[in-house]
Amino acid sequence: MAAHIGRRLRKGAATTAVAAAAVAALSASQAPGVTVDDQGRQSAGDATSAPDAAADDSATGNSPYYTDLPPLNSPAPSPSAGSGEVGDRSASEAGIPATVLDAYKKAEAALRGTGCNLPWQLLAAIGKVESGQARGGRVDADGTTVSPILGPQLDGNGFALIRDTDNGAYDGNRMYDQAVGPMQFIPSTWSWAGRDGNGDGRKDPNNIYDAALAAGHYLCRYDWDLSQPGDLRKAILSYNNSTDYLNTVLSWLEYYRKGTHEIPDGTGALPDDRSDARPGVTPSAPGTTPPARPGTRPGKPSGSRPSPSPTAPGTGGPSTPPTTPSPSTPPTPTETVHHLEDAGTGTLTAMAGHTFAERISTRAETQAGKAVAKVRIRFTIVGDTDSTFAGGESVATVTTDASGVAVAPALQAGERTGTFAVQAAVVGRSVKGVPYKVTVTQRAADALTRVGEKELTCVAGGEFAEPVAVEATYGGEAAGKVAVTATLVTSADDPAENDKGPYFKDADGKAVRTLTGLRTDADGRLTLPKLYADDTAGTWLLRLTTAGGATLDVELTVEPAATPSPDPDPSADPDPSTDPSADPSTEPSQTPAA
């Protein structure tokens, strides 16, 4: 026991130095001496306090985590895959189980090119702190933990108070939420942040591939660039809102960046220290907290004997001094909200692929209609749509300002047209919310111009050498992915399809005079298929139209085919040189007169 305590004391002194060194090294390596960059973002050096975020707005609900820091010795840069022996604690502590490491690297690859610059080492650092790398890599061949990893129930008893949001579907607890899986997501966060990382068609928080990809998306929301210290800090704090948590994760991130090694699944060592360890409290290791049974009282063991009733003085029993009632606790702002009201949101309509000019505004009010500040409003996109909030998420949480108003992030229209809804609700309360109708219209152009000025001509029965190319714009900007219809019309006054003159060919080589399904490219340009001409000469019109009312008529000219030279007329006067009658030898002889 003494040896164990001594090791913990020595470790505590050493790891404090490691934490300070790691944070300093990370800050220096990315932004020496800088506190705010040219984009107005804070640097890692400004990490003195955590943002004011609520527990249910974080990935984990601010659940407890492992506080162990990396070993003082740097990891070997590239040892063999089997270098971590089961009995070698330092090797297993520094290494990452094979399947877990593979999941981190695949998540990084999936998000590569998004501008987030997510390093797999950050996922490894969070995985180490949250679950000790899935309890030392105790996962099956598909990456699912051998048994569920559960944090303590968030019942407000030393932890955040988050009542059940999933009816026990993920954590088996129908009274309170618990963080679930190797990346410790609370159910309410997993419901929108969950991802299918291993392609099995399921989003399982207990699967390291699913959980790692979900964590990557969570860290990359809001267009954060994790190569920037300020954005990195904000992303980590959004996962678990604690400066100590931030410093612990940064320490492991710096450690893994220097190199690590792969160890066999199931051979990793679990960390020792938990953030909820304090005098008189047993630390809550993930996976050891059984879900509470419905109907049991939080914090009180089921089947415990009731306390003896107080005995009146003089009856021989212990006397109980009268208790002084505690003063009533004032209600929180959230508890005072009676309903939500629209705060003047305009028409929510945007063209596919464009950002909505209008943003949703919601006001939290008491029953008397008074504004309520500092209330979290959750905006959720509902319906069959690929539209998202800025950052690519379908859920956004915003705190009301002093006037009680929360303004949602800008909506980004997807390619799917039609109507969907955004539902505004109070986080932590079941009160009347506000639904907002949102419409996405098809891409449109208000102008079409021809690219090139060369006349479009060919002879009857031939083909046009020059293709028709056009450019579509909307509001003076290139209109990409706009649908275009091309029709060979009878005349400028008659838009009916012509039945003669130039034509296109279909896949079978047959003549067609109307083409649909054409689309401009990302730069708003379109080159039509080759045009052919039948045997009718004349001037013709090709009419191009788009959604939005843009129209362009292109003139086509078909010249008559060349006339061949006529054959000689046999009735014409013969050439004397070839006329047999002109040969003197054939003339009749004349008899001289007597």
XYZ file of C-alpha atoms in Angstrom:
594
model
C 0.000 0.000 0.000
C 2.815 2.374 0.939
C 4.549 1.590 -2.323
C 1.358 2.362 -4.247
C 0.894 5.693 -2.466
C 4.507 6.583 -3.027
C 4.217 5.823 -6.735
C 1.109 8.015 -6.982
C 2.855 10.912 -5.225
C 5.913 10.653 -7.429
C 3.685 10.386 -10.471
C 1.657 13.425 -9.440
C 4.745 15.602 -9.177
C 6.146 14.359 -12.447
C 2.974 14.561 -14.469
C 2.340 18.153 -13.443
C 5.615 19.032 -15.090
C 4.681 16.977 -18.135
C 1.375 18.829 -18.507
C 3.018 22.239 -18.321
C 5.734 21.230 -20.762
C 3.291 19.684 -23.215
C 0.986 22.698 -23.327
C 3.941 25.038 -23.694
C 5.436 22.913 -26.473
C 2.174 22.722 -28.347
C 1.619 26.461 -28.128
C 5.177 27.277 -29.130
C 5.159 24.885 -32.067
C 2.015 26.403 -33.541
C 1.868 30.082 -32.626
C 4.823 31.407 -30.659
C 3.969 34.584 -28.789
C 0.583 35.005 -30.447
C -2.675 35.405 -28.545
C -5.030 36.379 -31.386
C -4.448 35.520 -35.040
C -5.424 37.541 -38.100
C -8.841 35.880 -38.129
C -9.611 36.988 -34.592
C -9.189 33.495 -33.161
C -7.619 32.897 -29.745
C -4.343 31.068 -29.490
C -3.525 28.177 -27.150
C -1.831 30.626 -24.857
C -5.227 32.091 -23.961
C -6.425 28.918 -22.267
C -6.953 30.250 -18.787
C -10.677 29.595 -18.606
C -13.236 27.429 -20.262
C -16.191 28.850 -22.221
C -19.540 29.063 -20.494
C -21.048 25.915 -21.956
C -23.709 23.705 -20.410
C -23.069 20.035 -19.771
C -25.627 18.810 -22.301
C -24.017 20.984 -24.958
C -20.777 18.998 -24.694
C -20.109 15.605 -26.253
C -19.721 13.886 -22.895
C -22.011 15.944 -20.670
C -18.815 16.976 -18.879
C -18.540 13.445 -17.488
C -15.485 12.374 -15.453
C -12.354 11.406 -17.333
C -8.914 9.887 -16.752
C -6.357 12.438 -15.571
C -3.225 10.302 -15.991
C -0.568 12.106 -18.034
C 1.936 10.611 -20.489
C 5.156 8.943 -19.321
C 8.131 11.253 -18.957
C 10.134 9.290 -21.523
C 9.298 9.984 -25.166
C 7.691 7.144 -27.082
C 9.816 5.110 -29.467
C 9.308 6.596 -32.939
C 8.651 3.400 -34.854
C 8.990 0.139 -32.930
C 7.572 -3.080 -34.274
C 3.855 -3.761 -34.013
C 4.319 -6.322 -31.291
C 6.728 -4.357 -29.142
C 4.263 -3.805 -26.321
C 4.316 -6.832 -24.036
C 1.319 -7.586 -21.874
C 3.314 -7.331 -18.701
C 5.231 -4.223 -19.675
C 3.117 -1.364 -18.289
C 5.185 1.432 -19.786
C 4.951 -0.071 -23.262
C 1.228 -0.755 -22.999
C 0.575 2.680 -21.501
C 2.359 4.437 -24.346
C 1.069 2.193 -27.158
C -2.319 2.214 -28.877
C -4.268 -1.027 -29.514
C -4.246 -2.011 -33.190
C -7.980 -1.787 -33.944
C -8.350 1.447 -31.997
C -5.402 3.014 -33.821
C -6.855 1.912 -37.162
C -10.188 3.571 -36.304
C -8.480 6.880 -35.469
C -6.532 6.893 -38.725
C -9.580 6.017 -40.809
C -11.547 8.852 -39.208
C -8.743 11.282 -40.042
C -8.723 10.042 -43.658
C -12.513 10.434 -43.944
C -12.275 14.100 -42.943
C -9.188 14.907 -44.979
C -9.771 17.739 -47.413
C -12.534 19.376 -45.357
C -10.281 22.192 -44.132
C -10.576 20.951 -40.537
C -7.036 19.528 -40.454
C -7.982 16.898 -37.884
C -4.956 14.863 -36.732
C -5.619 11.276 -35.684
C -3.390 11.949 -32.691
C -6.106 14.275 -31.321
C -8.648 11.442 -31.476
C -6.100 9.203 -29.764
C -5.557 11.793 -27.025
C -9.297 12.114 -26.376
C -9.761 8.345 -26.532
C -6.995 7.910 -23.974
C -8.515 10.428 -21.596
C -12.118 9.279 -22.042
C -11.806 5.486 -21.893
C -8.142 4.473 -21.787
C -8.303 3.577 -25.535
C -11.489 1.497 -25.212
C -10.225 -0.094 -21.984
C -6.888 -1.069 -23.468
C -8.374 -2.154 -26.825
C -10.874 -4.664 -25.491
C -12.871 -4.733 -28.717
C -13.968 -7.463 -31.111
C -12.896 -7.866 -34.739
C -15.488 -5.286 -35.881
C -14.311 -2.702 -33.348
C -17.209 -3.056 -30.889
C -16.287 -3.049 -27.216
C -16.501 -6.462 -25.548
C -18.819 -4.920 -22.957
C -20.457 -1.471 -22.872
C -18.387 1.406 -21.523
C -20.626 3.609 -19.372
C -19.859 6.703 -17.351
C -21.695 7.480 -14.105
C -25.341 8.456 -14.307
C -25.623 12.220 -14.629
C -28.055 12.706 -11.761
C -26.671 15.966 -10.386
C -25.052 14.147 -7.456
C -21.524 15.430 -7.967
C -22.059 15.508 -11.732
C -24.196 17.388 -14.227
C -27.941 16.796 -14.117
C -29.095 15.380 -17.460
C -32.336 13.464 -17.344
C -32.937 10.552 -19.696
C -33.184 11.515 -23.372
C -33.051 8.113 -25.116
C -35.430 6.002 -23.007
C -32.402 3.918 -22.082
C -31.691 2.873 -25.685
C -27.937 3.528 -25.471
C -27.120 3.541 -21.762
C -29.844 1.267 -20.351
C -30.881 4.051 -17.976
C -34.408 5.449 -18.207
C -33.939 8.029 -15.471
C -30.687 9.806 -16.286
C -28.259 9.891 -19.181
C -24.805 8.319 -19.023
C -21.831 8.786 -21.334
C -21.508 5.768 -23.624
C -18.704 4.033 -25.515
C -14.983 4.515 -26.055
C -15.417 8.221 -26.891
C -18.007 8.733 -24.102
C -20.872 10.407 -25.974
C -24.033 11.200 -24.027
C -27.162 9.882 -25.818
C -28.573 13.324 -26.662
C -25.347 14.219 -28.493
C -25.001 10.831 -30.168
C -28.539 11.168 -31.571
C -27.272 13.806 -34.038
C -23.496 13.387 -33.987
C -23.412 9.587 -34.419
C -21.782 8.229 -37.588
C -21.363 4.839 -39.289
C -17.600 4.476 -39.421
C -17.323 0.794 -40.352
C -19.986 0.679 -43.067
C -22.288 -1.831 -41.393
C -25.337 0.419 -41.685
C -25.482 1.137 -37.935
C -24.390 4.035 -35.723
C -23.185 2.369 -32.539
C -21.501 4.488 -29.833
C -19.866 1.293 -28.509
C -18.063 0.716 -31.839
C -14.678 2.431 -32.011
C -14.944 3.066 -35.780
C -18.358 4.722 -35.404
C -17.344 6.616 -32.272
C -14.023 7.871 -33.686
C -15.668 9.182 -36.870
C -18.416 10.822 -34.826
C -15.803 12.471 -32.602
C -13.988 13.738 -35.687
C -17.149 15.312 -37.095
C -17.973 16.770 -33.684
C -14.544 18.397 -33.388
C -14.702 19.724 -36.962
C -18.086 21.438 -36.771
C -18.429 25.219 -37.029
C -15.662 25.289 -39.687
C -12.964 25.036 -37.016
C -9.407 24.638 -38.318
C -7.645 22.409 -35.798
C -4.212 23.444 -37.046
C -4.949 26.812 -35.416
C -4.351 26.787 -31.638
C -7.444 28.862 -30.875
C -9.783 26.592 -32.812
C -8.079 23.501 -31.374
C -8.678 24.808 -27.858
C -12.329 25.576 -28.532
C -12.925 22.173 -30.098
C -11.412 20.276 -27.146
C -13.322 22.353 -24.595
C -16.551 21.724 -26.493
C -15.955 18.007 -25.950
C -15.597 18.370 -22.172
C -15.798 21.844 -20.659
C -12.826 21.824 -18.296
C -9.470 23.567 -18.479
C -7.878 20.588 -16.700
C -9.403 18.348 -19.365
C -7.993 20.638 -22.079
C -4.483 20.454 -20.627
C -4.642 16.674 -20.207
C -5.741 16.136 -23.802
C -3.077 18.542 -25.088
C -0.435 16.608 -23.142
C -1.381 13.319 -24.787
C -1.694 15.018 -28.188
C 1.863 16.318 -27.950
C 3.048 12.914 -26.737
C 1.424 11.014 -29.622
C 2.714 13.540 -32.150
C 6.246 12.622 -31.144
C 5.501 9.005 -32.059
C 3.720 5.983 -30.690
C 3.476 2.296 -31.442
C 0.810 -0.280 -32.090
C 0.105 -2.942 -29.472
C -2.180 -5.988 -29.711
C -5.854 -5.490 -28.925
C -6.689 -6.077 -25.280
C -3.153 -5.518 -23.984
C -3.373 -1.827 -23.148
C -3.129 -0.686 -19.534
C -6.031 1.195 -17.992
C -5.143 4.555 -16.426
C -5.365 4.911 -12.632
C -6.599 8.386 -11.831
C -10.069 9.841 -12.440
C -11.154 13.453 -12.371
C -13.924 12.652 -9.867
C -11.510 11.145 -7.321
C -11.734 13.124 -4.108
C -11.677 12.326 -0.375
C -14.513 10.013 0.563
C -15.580 9.364 -3.040
C -14.783 6.262 -5.048
C -13.677 7.163 -8.587
C -16.119 6.113 -11.286
C -14.260 4.091 -13.885
C -16.172 3.855 -17.184
C -17.980 0.589 -17.462
C -18.339 -0.064 -13.780
C -21.467 1.999 -13.141
C -24.562 -0.129 -13.657
C -27.583 1.602 -15.159
C -30.100 2.732 -12.552
C -33.312 0.754 -12.501
C -36.479 2.749 -13.065
C -38.130 3.506 -9.747
C -34.993 3.449 -7.607
C -33.928 6.583 -5.840
C -30.692 8.132 -7.197
C -27.793 7.817 -4.822
C -29.532 5.384 -2.504
C -28.795 1.644 -2.784
C -31.850 -0.411 -3.535
C -32.965 -2.547 -0.611
C -31.275 -0.343 2.008
C -32.931 -0.232 5.383
C -34.804 2.948 6.299
C -33.307 5.204 8.926
C -34.865 4.830 12.388
C -37.645 7.246 13.136
C -36.745 10.019 15.563
C -37.858 9.338 19.137
C -39.498 11.906 21.330
C -37.371 13.194 24.262
C -37.719 11.190 27.432
C -38.684 7.924 25.779
C -35.201 6.460 25.991
C -34.374 6.753 22.345
C -31.933 9.106 20.679
C -33.246 12.601 20.302
C -33.119 14.398 16.975
C -32.671 18.147 16.972
C -35.247 20.030 14.952
C -34.140 20.787 11.434
C -34.177 24.257 9.986
C -35.800 24.330 6.550
C -33.370 25.353 3.862
C -34.185 28.517 1.980
C -35.928 27.951 -1.332
C -33.617 27.871 -4.333
C -34.469 30.503 -6.939
C -35.455 29.018 -10.300
C -32.911 28.875 -13.062
C -33.570 30.897 -16.240
C -34.495 27.695 -18.051
C -37.099 26.871 -15.436
C -38.806 30.231 -15.931
C -39.393 29.734 -19.662
C -43.060 29.188 -20.453
C -42.905 29.197 -24.259
C -40.919 30.250 -27.304
C -41.945 32.855 -29.854
C -40.716 33.687 -33.321
C -38.519 36.793 -33.057
C -39.279 38.280 -36.470
C -37.854 35.630 -38.771
C -38.551 36.452 -42.414
C -39.303 34.118 -45.311
C -36.887 31.188 -45.320
C -36.362 30.475 -49.009
C -33.119 29.875 -50.853
C -31.925 28.391 -54.105
C -30.300 24.959 -53.994
C -26.621 25.215 -53.143
C -26.939 28.746 -51.740
C -26.840 30.146 -48.209
C -30.136 31.412 -46.800
C -30.073 35.186 -46.452
C -32.510 35.008 -43.518
C -31.550 33.443 -40.189
C -33.971 31.937 -37.696
C -34.556 34.040 -34.566
C -36.408 32.682 -31.524
C -37.345 34.449 -28.289
C -37.696 32.718 -24.919
C -40.467 34.174 -22.753
C -42.061 33.693 -19.347
C -45.789 33.146 -19.034
C -46.152 36.919 -18.688
C -44.270 37.467 -21.936
C -41.034 38.675 -20.349
C -37.772 37.849 -22.121
C -35.524 35.193 -20.573
C -31.770 35.443 -21.119
C -29.129 32.711 -20.808
C -31.413 29.921 -21.999
C -30.145 27.321 -24.431
C -32.272 26.914 -27.557
C -31.773 23.856 -29.729
C -32.558 24.210 -33.453
C -33.141 20.878 -35.207
C -33.602 20.339 -38.950
C -36.546 18.005 -39.529
C -37.658 16.408 -42.796
C -36.352 14.919 -46.017
C -33.570 17.350 -46.877
C -29.826 17.573 -47.316
C -29.737 21.173 -46.111
C -27.636 21.844 -43.011
C -26.540 24.579 -40.682
C -23.168 26.190 -41.374
C -20.598 23.564 -40.461
C -22.609 20.685 -41.923
C -24.650 19.756 -38.847
C -28.406 19.235 -38.548
C -28.577 20.469 -34.936
C -27.347 23.738 -33.442
C -27.610 25.037 -29.870
C -27.546 28.777 -29.159
C -27.910 30.684 -25.860
C -30.420 33.538 -25.707
C -29.032 37.045 -25.319
C -30.141 39.791 -22.940
C -33.295 40.326 -25.012
C -34.160 36.627 -24.794
C -33.375 36.012 -28.467
C -31.314 33.161 -29.912
C -30.264 33.423 -33.552
C -29.537 30.121 -35.274
C -26.480 29.692 -37.524
C -27.060 30.370 -41.200
C -28.782 27.591 -43.120
C -27.016 26.142 -46.150
C -29.381 24.824 -48.835
C -28.549 21.401 -50.235
C -29.417 20.086 -53.702
C -32.731 18.518 -52.681
C -35.572 20.923 -53.461
C -38.828 21.172 -51.533
C -39.979 22.086 -48.034
C -38.708 20.990 -44.628
C -38.838 22.385 -41.082
C -36.541 23.653 -38.367
C -37.823 23.050 -34.851
C -36.758 25.387 -32.035
C -36.966 23.958 -28.493
C -35.665 24.776 -25.027
C -32.859 22.488 -23.905
C -33.884 20.717 -20.723
C -37.563 21.744 -20.797
C -40.688 20.437 -22.483
C -42.384 23.687 -23.397
C -44.072 24.987 -26.501
C -41.490 25.343 -29.239
C -41.602 27.026 -32.637
C -41.550 25.259 -36.023
C -40.160 27.167 -38.992
C -41.054 26.332 -42.593
C -38.057 26.309 -44.929
C -38.124 26.032 -48.733
C -35.344 25.147 -51.159
C -35.978 26.045 -54.798
C -34.217 24.703 -57.848
C -31.119 26.418 -59.146
C -31.909 29.210 -61.580
C -30.334 31.700 -63.989
C -31.561 35.136 -64.982
C -29.294 35.539 -68.021
C -27.881 33.342 -70.792
C -25.192 34.421 -73.227
C -23.501 32.607 -76.059
C -19.801 31.851 -75.788
C -18.143 32.778 -79.100
C -19.326 34.864 -82.052
C -18.646 32.650 -85.052
C -21.651 32.140 -87.339
C -23.208 28.695 -87.100
C -23.662 27.365 -90.631
C -23.585 24.088 -92.554
C -24.875 22.699 -95.857
C -28.083 20.684 -96.173
C -27.504 17.077 -95.168
C -24.308 17.956 -93.316
C -23.327 18.746 -89.716
C -22.392 21.935 -87.889
C -18.670 22.108 -87.216
C -19.003 24.650 -84.396
C -20.811 23.471 -81.193
C -23.192 25.786 -79.375
C -21.708 26.921 -76.024
C -23.466 29.191 -73.517
C -22.885 30.741 -70.091
C -25.578 31.153 -67.388
C -25.487 33.809 -64.669
C -27.673 34.822 -61.745
C -27.339 38.312 -60.338
C -24.185 38.720 -62.373
C -22.541 35.643 -60.838
C -21.919 32.316 -62.550
C -24.967 30.044 -62.175
C -23.639 26.516 -61.756
C -25.650 23.290 -61.962
C -28.633 25.058 -63.552
C -31.033 22.953 -65.664
C -31.221 24.019 -69.320
C -33.692 23.003 -72.049
C -32.713 23.286 -75.729
C -35.450 23.311 -78.408
C -35.296 23.886 -82.182
C -38.358 26.109 -82.565
C -40.544 26.993 -85.497
C -39.900 30.754 -85.217
C -39.155 33.539 -82.760
C -42.909 33.977 -82.235
C -43.766 30.291 -82.131
C -41.948 28.228 -79.469
C -43.348 24.949 -80.818
C -40.790 22.306 -81.720
C -39.895 22.331 -85.418
C -40.347 19.233 -87.560
C -37.606 20.006 -90.060
C -34.270 21.728 -90.291
C -31.351 21.195 -87.823
C -31.573 18.438 -85.219
C -29.689 16.590 -82.466
C -29.241 12.825 -82.333
C -30.302 10.536 -79.509
C -28.396 7.470 -78.323
C -29.848 5.443 -81.208
C -28.867 8.019 -83.806
C -32.441 9.203 -84.365
C -33.259 12.861 -84.910
C -34.505 14.815 -81.843
C -35.242 18.534 -81.695
C -35.651 19.023 -77.905
C -33.062 18.221 -75.226
C -33.845 18.235 -71.499
C -31.706 17.328 -68.483
C -28.842 19.576 -69.566
C -26.957 21.347 -66.749
C -24.339 24.033 -66.580
C -21.045 23.168 -64.910
C -19.746 24.761 -61.719
C -18.677 27.824 -63.724
C -22.131 28.213 -65.289
C -21.030 26.980 -68.743
C -22.672 24.440 -71.033
C -21.605 23.033 -74.415
C -24.433 21.392 -76.341
C -24.123 18.143 -78.343
C -23.365 18.275 -82.074
C -26.056 19.598 -84.429
C -26.941 18.075 -87.803
C -28.974 19.366 -90.766
C -31.545 17.606 -92.933
C -31.964 18.455 -96.634
C -34.001 21.619 -95.984
C -32.110 24.876 -96.467
C -32.994 28.041 -94.576
C -32.486 29.984 -91.326
C -33.539 28.320 -88.072
C -33.661 29.081 -84.336
C -32.335 27.124 -81.376
C -34.011 28.341 -78.152
C -32.361 27.765 -74.745
C -34.346 28.286 -71.509
C -33.604 27.899 -67.781
C -35.455 28.007 -64.475
C -35.543 31.628 -63.448
C -36.669 32.888 -66.851
C -33.406 33.171 -68.768
C -33.870 32.675 -72.551
C -31.452 32.761 -75.467
C -32.156 32.297 -79.221
C -29.261 31.109 -81.347
C -29.523 31.458 -85.141
C -28.571 28.511 -87.347
C -28.105 28.690 -91.133
C -28.432 25.740 -93.500
C -27.181 26.446 -97.039
C -28.416 24.576 -100.108
C -26.274 21.720 -101.286
C -24.029 22.432 -104.361
C -25.764 21.850 -107.816
C -23.912 19.284 -110.046
C -23.018 20.163 -113.768
C -25.795 19.090 -116.316
C -25.199 16.253 -118.900
C -24.766 17.317 -122.701
C -28.021 17.692 -124.777
C -27.928 15.222 -127.679
C -30.285 17.499 -129.714
C -27.759 20.334 -129.813
C -25.791 21.146 -133.083
C -22.945 18.701 -133.579
C -19.341 19.708 -133.687
C -18.410 19.920 -137.414
C -15.164 18.237 -136.633
C -17.000 15.162 -135.420
C -19.982 15.250 -137.843
C -19.621 12.439 -140.364
C -21.644 14.432 -142.867
C -18.868 17.027 -142.992
C -16.313 14.509 -144.355
C -15.640 15.360 -148.068
C -14.924 11.753 -148.785
C -18.489 10.883 -148.097
C -20.000 13.493 -150.428
C -21.664 12.022 -153.627
C -19.682 12.386 -156.845
C -20.984 14.730 -159.544
C -21.190 13.755 -163.227
C -19.794 16.437 -165.575
C -22.277 17.826 -167.998
C -22.266 16.430 -171.519
